[in-house]
XYZ file of C-alpha atoms in Angstrom:
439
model
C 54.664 55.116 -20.924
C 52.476 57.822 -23.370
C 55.414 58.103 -25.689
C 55.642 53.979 -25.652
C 51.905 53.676 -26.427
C 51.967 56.432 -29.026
C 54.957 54.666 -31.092
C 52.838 51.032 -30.537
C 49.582 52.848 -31.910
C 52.117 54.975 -34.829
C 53.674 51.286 -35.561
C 53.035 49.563 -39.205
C 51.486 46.535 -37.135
C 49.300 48.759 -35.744
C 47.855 50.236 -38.602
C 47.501 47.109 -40.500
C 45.385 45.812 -37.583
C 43.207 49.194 -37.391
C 42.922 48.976 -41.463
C 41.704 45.327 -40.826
C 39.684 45.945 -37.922
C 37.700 49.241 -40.163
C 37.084 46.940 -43.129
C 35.121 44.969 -40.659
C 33.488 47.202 -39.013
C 32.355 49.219 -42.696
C 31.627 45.259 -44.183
C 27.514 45.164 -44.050
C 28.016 41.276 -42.851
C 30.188 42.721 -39.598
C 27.926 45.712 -39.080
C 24.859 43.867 -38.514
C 26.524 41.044 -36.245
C 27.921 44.419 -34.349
C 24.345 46.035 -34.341
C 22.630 42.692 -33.366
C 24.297 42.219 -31.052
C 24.108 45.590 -29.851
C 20.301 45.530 -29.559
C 20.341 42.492 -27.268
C 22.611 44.639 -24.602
C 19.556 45.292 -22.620
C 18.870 41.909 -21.694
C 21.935 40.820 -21.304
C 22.132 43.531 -18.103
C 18.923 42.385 -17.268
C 19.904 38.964 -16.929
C 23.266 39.922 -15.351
C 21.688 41.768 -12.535
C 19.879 39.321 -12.002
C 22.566 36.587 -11.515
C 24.024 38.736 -9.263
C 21.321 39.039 -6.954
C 20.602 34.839 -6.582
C 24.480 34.467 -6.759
C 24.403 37.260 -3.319
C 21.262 35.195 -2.411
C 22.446 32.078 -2.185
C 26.326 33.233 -0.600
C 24.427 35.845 2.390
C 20.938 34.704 2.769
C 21.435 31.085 1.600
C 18.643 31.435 -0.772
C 17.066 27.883 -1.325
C 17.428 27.282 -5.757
C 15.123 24.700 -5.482
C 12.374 27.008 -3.591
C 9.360 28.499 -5.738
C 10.577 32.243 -4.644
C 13.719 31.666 -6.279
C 12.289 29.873 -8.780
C 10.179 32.597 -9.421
C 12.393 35.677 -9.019
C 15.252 33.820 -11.151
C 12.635 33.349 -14.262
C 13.937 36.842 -16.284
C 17.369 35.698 -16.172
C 16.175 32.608 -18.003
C 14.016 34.861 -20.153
C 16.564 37.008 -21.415
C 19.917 34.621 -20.951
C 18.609 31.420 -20.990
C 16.681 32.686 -24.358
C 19.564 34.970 -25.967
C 20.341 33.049 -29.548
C 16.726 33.232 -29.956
C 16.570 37.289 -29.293
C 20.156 37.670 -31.421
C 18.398 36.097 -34.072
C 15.532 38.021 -34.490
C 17.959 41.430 -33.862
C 20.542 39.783 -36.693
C 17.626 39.386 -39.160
C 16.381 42.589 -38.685
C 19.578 44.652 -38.921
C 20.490 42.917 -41.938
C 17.118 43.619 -43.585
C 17.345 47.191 -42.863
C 20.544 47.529 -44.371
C 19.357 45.214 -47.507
C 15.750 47.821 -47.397
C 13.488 45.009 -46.709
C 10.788 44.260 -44.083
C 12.350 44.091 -40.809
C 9.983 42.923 -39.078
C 8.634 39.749 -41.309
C 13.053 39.115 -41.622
C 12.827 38.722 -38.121
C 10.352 36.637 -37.337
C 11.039 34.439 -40.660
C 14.417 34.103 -38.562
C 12.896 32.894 -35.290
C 10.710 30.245 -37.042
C 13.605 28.957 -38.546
C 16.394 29.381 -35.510
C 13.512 27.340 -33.191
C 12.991 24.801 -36.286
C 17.006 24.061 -36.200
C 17.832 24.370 -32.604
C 14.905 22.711 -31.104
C 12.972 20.234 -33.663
C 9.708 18.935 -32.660
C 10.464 15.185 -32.224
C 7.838 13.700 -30.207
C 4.178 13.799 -29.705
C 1.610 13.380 -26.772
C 0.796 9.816 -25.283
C -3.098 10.670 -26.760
C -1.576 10.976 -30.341
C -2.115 14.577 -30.728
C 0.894 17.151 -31.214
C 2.186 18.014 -28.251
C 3.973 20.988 -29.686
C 5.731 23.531 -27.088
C 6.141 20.385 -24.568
C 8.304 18.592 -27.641
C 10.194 21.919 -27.999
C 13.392 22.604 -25.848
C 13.573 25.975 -24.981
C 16.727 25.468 -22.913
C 18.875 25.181 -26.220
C 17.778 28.469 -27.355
C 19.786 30.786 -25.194
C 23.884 31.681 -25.653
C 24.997 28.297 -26.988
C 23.250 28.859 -29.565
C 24.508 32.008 -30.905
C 26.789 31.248 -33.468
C 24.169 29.614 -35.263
C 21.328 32.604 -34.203
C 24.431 34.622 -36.118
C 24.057 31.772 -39.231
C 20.578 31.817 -39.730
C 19.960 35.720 -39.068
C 22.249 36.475 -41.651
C 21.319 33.711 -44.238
C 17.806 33.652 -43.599
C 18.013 37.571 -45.258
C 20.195 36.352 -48.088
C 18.066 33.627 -48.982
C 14.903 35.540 -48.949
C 17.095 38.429 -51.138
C 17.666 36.336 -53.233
C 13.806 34.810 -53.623
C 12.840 38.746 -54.401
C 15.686 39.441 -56.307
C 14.152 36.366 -58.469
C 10.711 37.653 -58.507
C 9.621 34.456 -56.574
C 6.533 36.562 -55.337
C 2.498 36.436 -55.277
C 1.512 38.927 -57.268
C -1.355 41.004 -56.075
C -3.518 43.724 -57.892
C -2.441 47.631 -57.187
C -5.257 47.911 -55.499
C -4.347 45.749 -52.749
C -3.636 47.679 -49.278
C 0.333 47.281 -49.029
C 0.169 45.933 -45.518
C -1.672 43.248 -47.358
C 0.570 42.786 -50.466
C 3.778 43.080 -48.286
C 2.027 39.499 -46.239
C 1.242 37.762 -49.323
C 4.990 38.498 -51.348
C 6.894 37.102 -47.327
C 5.142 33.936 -48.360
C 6.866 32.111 -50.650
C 10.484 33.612 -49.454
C 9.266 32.596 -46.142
C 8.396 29.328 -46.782
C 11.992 28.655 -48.926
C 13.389 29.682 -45.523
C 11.229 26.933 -43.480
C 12.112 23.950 -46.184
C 15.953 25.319 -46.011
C 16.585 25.218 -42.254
C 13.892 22.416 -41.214
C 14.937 20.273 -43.591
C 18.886 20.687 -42.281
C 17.239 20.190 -38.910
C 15.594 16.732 -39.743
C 18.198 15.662 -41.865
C 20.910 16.058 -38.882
C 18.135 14.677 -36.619
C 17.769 11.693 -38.785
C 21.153 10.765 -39.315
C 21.866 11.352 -35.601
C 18.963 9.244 -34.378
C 17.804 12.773 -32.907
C 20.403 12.904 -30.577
C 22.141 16.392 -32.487
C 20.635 19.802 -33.608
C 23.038 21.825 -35.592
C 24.139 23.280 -32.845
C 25.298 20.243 -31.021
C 27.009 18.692 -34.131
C 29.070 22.084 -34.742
C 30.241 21.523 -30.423
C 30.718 17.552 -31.486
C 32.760 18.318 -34.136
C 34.859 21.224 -32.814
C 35.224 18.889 -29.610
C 36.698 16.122 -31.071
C 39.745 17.491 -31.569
C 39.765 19.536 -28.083
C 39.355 16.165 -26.283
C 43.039 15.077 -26.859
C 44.450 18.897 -25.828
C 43.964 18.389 -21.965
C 48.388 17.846 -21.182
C 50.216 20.780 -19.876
C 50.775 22.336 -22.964
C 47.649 21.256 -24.568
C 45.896 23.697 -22.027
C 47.444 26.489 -23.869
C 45.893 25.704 -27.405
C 42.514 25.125 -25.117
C 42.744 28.564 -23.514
C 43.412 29.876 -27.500
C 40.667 28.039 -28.814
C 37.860 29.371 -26.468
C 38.953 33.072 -27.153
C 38.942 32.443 -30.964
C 35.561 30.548 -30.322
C 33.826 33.819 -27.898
C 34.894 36.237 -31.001
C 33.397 34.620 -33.997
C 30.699 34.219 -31.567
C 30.632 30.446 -30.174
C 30.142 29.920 -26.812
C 33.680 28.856 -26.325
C 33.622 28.539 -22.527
C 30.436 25.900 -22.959
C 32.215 23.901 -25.467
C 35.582 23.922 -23.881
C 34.244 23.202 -20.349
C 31.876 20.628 -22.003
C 34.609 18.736 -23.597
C 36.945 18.454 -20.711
C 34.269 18.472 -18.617
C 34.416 14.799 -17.109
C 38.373 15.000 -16.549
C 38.082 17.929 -14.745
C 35.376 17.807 -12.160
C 37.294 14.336 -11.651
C 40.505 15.971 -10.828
C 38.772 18.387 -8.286
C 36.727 15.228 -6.610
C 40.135 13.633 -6.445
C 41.546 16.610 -4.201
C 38.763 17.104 -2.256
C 38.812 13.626 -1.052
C 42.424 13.914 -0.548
C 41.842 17.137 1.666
C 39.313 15.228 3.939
C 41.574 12.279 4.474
C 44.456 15.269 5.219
C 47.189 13.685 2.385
C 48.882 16.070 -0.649
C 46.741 16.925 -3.075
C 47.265 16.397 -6.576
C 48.813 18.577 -9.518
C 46.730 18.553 -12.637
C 47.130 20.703 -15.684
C 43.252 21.566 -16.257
C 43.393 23.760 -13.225
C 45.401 25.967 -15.909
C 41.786 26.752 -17.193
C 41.137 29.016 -14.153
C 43.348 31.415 -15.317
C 40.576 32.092 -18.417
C 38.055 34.164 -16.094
C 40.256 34.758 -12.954
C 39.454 38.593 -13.343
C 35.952 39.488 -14.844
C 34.998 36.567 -16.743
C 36.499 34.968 -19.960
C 39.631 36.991 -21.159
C 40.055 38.532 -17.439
C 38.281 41.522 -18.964
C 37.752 43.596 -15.369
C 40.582 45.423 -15.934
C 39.576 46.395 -19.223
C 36.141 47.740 -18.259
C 38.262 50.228 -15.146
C 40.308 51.821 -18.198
C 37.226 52.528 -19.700
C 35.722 53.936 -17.025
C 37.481 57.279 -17.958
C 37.363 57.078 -21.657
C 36.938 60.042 -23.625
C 34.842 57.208 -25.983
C 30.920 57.620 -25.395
C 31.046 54.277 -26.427
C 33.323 53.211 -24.547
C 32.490 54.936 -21.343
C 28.798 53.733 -21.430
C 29.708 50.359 -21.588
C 32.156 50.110 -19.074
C 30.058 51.607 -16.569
C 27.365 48.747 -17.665
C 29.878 46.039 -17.525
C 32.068 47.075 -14.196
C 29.695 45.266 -11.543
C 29.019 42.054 -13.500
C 32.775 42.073 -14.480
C 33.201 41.759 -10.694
C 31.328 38.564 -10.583
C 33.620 37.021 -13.898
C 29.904 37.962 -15.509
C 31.276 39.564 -19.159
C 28.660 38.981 -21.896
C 28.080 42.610 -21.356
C 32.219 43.726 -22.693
C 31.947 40.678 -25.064
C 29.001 42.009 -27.121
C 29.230 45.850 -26.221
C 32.606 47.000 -26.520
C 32.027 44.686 -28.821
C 35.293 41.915 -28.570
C 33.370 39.783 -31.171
C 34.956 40.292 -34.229
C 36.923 43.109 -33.068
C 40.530 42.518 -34.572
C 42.250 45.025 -31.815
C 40.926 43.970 -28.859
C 41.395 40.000 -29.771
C 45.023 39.882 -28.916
C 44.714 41.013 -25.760
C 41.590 38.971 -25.622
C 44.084 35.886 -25.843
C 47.097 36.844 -24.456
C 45.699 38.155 -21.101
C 44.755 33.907 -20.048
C 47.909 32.596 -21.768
C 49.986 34.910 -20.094
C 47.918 34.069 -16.613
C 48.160 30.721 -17.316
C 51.767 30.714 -17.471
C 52.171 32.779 -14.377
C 49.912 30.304 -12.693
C 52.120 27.312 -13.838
C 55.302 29.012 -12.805
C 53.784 29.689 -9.155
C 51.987 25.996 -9.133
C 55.789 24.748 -9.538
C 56.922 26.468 -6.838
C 54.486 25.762 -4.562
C 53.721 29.354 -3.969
C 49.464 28.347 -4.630
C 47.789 25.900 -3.278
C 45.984 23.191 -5.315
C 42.284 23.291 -6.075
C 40.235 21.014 -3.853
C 36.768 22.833 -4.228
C 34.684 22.597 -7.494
C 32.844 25.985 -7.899
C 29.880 25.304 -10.304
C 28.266 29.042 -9.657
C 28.718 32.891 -9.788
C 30.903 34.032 -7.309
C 32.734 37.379 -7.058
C 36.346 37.530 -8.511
C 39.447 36.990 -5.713
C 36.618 35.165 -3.269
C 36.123 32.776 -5.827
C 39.455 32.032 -5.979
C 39.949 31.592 -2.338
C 36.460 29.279 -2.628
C 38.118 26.825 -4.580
C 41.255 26.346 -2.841
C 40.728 27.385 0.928
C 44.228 28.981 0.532
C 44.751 33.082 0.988
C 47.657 32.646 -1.404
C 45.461 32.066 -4.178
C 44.187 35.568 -3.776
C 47.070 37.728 -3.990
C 47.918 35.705 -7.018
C 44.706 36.877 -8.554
C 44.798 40.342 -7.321
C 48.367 40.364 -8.807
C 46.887 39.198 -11.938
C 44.523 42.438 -12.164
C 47.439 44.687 -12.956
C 48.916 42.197 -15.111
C 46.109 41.913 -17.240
C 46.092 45.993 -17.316
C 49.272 46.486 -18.913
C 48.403 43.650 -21.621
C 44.921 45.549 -22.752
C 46.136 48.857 -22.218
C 47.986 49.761 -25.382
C 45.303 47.927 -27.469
C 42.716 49.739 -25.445
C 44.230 53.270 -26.408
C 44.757 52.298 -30.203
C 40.819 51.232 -30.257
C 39.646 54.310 -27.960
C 41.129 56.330 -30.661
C 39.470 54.536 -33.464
C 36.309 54.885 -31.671
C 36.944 58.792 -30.957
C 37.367 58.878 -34.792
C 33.693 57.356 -35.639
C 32.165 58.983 -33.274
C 33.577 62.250 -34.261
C 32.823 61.772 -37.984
C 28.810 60.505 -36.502
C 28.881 64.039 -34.598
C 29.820 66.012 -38.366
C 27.455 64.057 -39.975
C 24.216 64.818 -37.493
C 25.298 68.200 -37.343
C 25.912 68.439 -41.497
C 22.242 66.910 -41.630
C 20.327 70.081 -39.690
């Protein structure tokens, strides 16, 4: 098996993908979506914790979600995850600005303005006439569906205000004038470029769209469209493709998948439950195929992936993995996503997309058989992997087939694994000379 891995990691595929994956990682553009997303790990475990504990809640103690306790106790998982684009944003901004020598702080919040401007345009005021501001804002569309476009305007916000400097569009200020001061009064015309840029996108969408779209919403619309049609048999296999490719250039791609197919597929699990209570055969349909996407540790059945690196000799690695192992157990993954990171990571993304195709297939193959029993029971919450199988189906054959998929899934990110542990080893070694050249 090492000699097999060795000759996969020594092959010229191999190397063309690690020679791809290090001009991305050494592009400044890449780097700072790697380190903003980075600095937003800590709430992501936050909010992951937290999950966990109402998810427990509600299965052991049957927690009530519409009681003020829960309420209460649930409100940092909606301050951290429910709020995520808007944090990315800021952290985007301010990585980029560092590595462009500029303010980070002012990038940042110039960022935030704007991302809150686009996602969440004031649109209405109060009954008296007078602006009802944060009531006309929706906070809800702040958090991970927006990312790719906290990603957008973290990175363009910088450029554009670059490029304002760069131009000597500035308010000039005497010598004299304490920096802190001067630093204020040059932000403000860059700034307020930034404002017209990104609130004027945001009205003009909302104007042509009656108010109905941000620019969030019309970049799901659009990439829905054609998603909408995809929902036959084989269809389900270019779905399953297009939400990994959609997770690693950082779109929510379970949100948008889910929300396109959404209607057809709570329909087709209504339409077994009801055949269930009146005790006929239930029905075969092919969106149950999009099960096999999170079957083991979330979106790209990533469990297996955070056990391997349990043991890596990767700091990295290691750390993360021992971060991600108990919300990978409740198909919670933001944490592998955006640590190890799989965004924009050109080794891990095959594995990233062949691990659900390959379930997929296995899962159609033992559908056909009749070796699984159909879906009946439409699971709309956090659940831990293998009983959330068994949830949805009542059947204990559905859980061996996801236990079998854990392996499965092993051998598929192994090799890939190994080839990035030892690209990681490499930068972290080459780090370690570099701290130790600089004392």
């Amino acid at each position: 098996m090492g000699s097999k891995i060795e000759r996969l990691a020594e092959s010229n595929f191999m190397k063309n993908l690690q020679k791809l994956s290090l001009k991305l990682t050494t592009n400044e553009i890449f780097a700072t979506i790697s380190g903003g997303m980075g600095a937003t790990m800590g709430l992501i475990m936050i909010g992951a914790v937290i999950q966990i504990i109402c998810a427990l809640g509600e299965l052991i103690f049957k927690w009530d979600p519409a009681s003020s306790s829960y309420i209460a106790f649930y409100m940092p998982y909606k301050l951290t995850m429910g709020l995520l684009g808007f944090f990315m944003c800021f952290s985007m901004a301010s990585n980029y600005a560092k590595r462009k020598k500029r303010n980070t702080m002012q990038a940042g919040f110039t960022a935030i303005v704007c991302y809150i401007l686009v996602m969440s345009p004031v649109v209405s005021a109060s009954a008296d006439g007078g602006a009802s501001f944060f009531d006309a804002l929706n906070l809800g569309s702040l958090g991970t569906g927006g990312m790719f476009v906290a990603l957008i305007i973290g990175i363009c916000s910088v450029a554009i205000s670059e490029f304002a400097i760069r131009h000597k569009w500035l308010i000039k200020l005497p010598d004299v004038v304490p920096e802190g001061i001067a630093n204020s009064f040059n932000a403000i015309i860059p700034t307020g470029i930034n404002i017209f840029v990104w609130y004027g996108l945001a009205i003009l969408i909302a104007s042509i769209s009656s108010g109905s779209l941000t620019l969030a919403s019309l970049i799901t619309k659009i990439l829905s469209i054609p998603i909408g049609y995809l929902t036959s048999t084989p269809g389900m296999f270019i779905i399953i493709i297009l939400c990994q490719l959609f997770w690693f250039f950082g779109i929510h791609g379970t949100g948008i998948i889910f929300n396109t197919i959404m209607i057809p597929y709570v329909t087709a699990y209504m339409t077994n439950s009801s055949l269930a209570a009146a005790g006929e055969p239930l029905q075969w349909s092919s969106l149950f195929l999009f099960g096999a996407i999170s079957i083991m540790g979330g979106t790209g059945n990533t469990l297996p992936l955070c056990i391997m690196g349990l043991k890596s000799k990767s700091k990295r690695i290691s750390a993360v993995s021992k971060a991600a192992v108990i919300p990978g157990i409740f198909n919670i993954n933001e944490p592998v996503i955006f640590g190890y990171p799989i965004m924009y990571n050109s080794i891990m993304l095959i594995p990233y997309i062949l691990c659900p195709l390959v379930v997929a297939l296995l899962m159609l193959i033992v559908y056909s058989f009749g070796l699984m029993a159909y879906p009946q029971v439409l699971i709309m919450t956090t659940l831990p992997i293998i009983f959330a199988t068994f949830m949805n189906s009542l059947d204990w054959r559905n859980c061996i087939f996801a236990i079998i998929t854990f392996p499965i899934c092993y051998l598929i990110y192994f090799p890939f694994f190994k080839v990035y542990e030892k690209q990681c080893l490499a930068q972290e070694a080459e780090e370690d000379a570099a701290q130790s050249n600089s004392k």
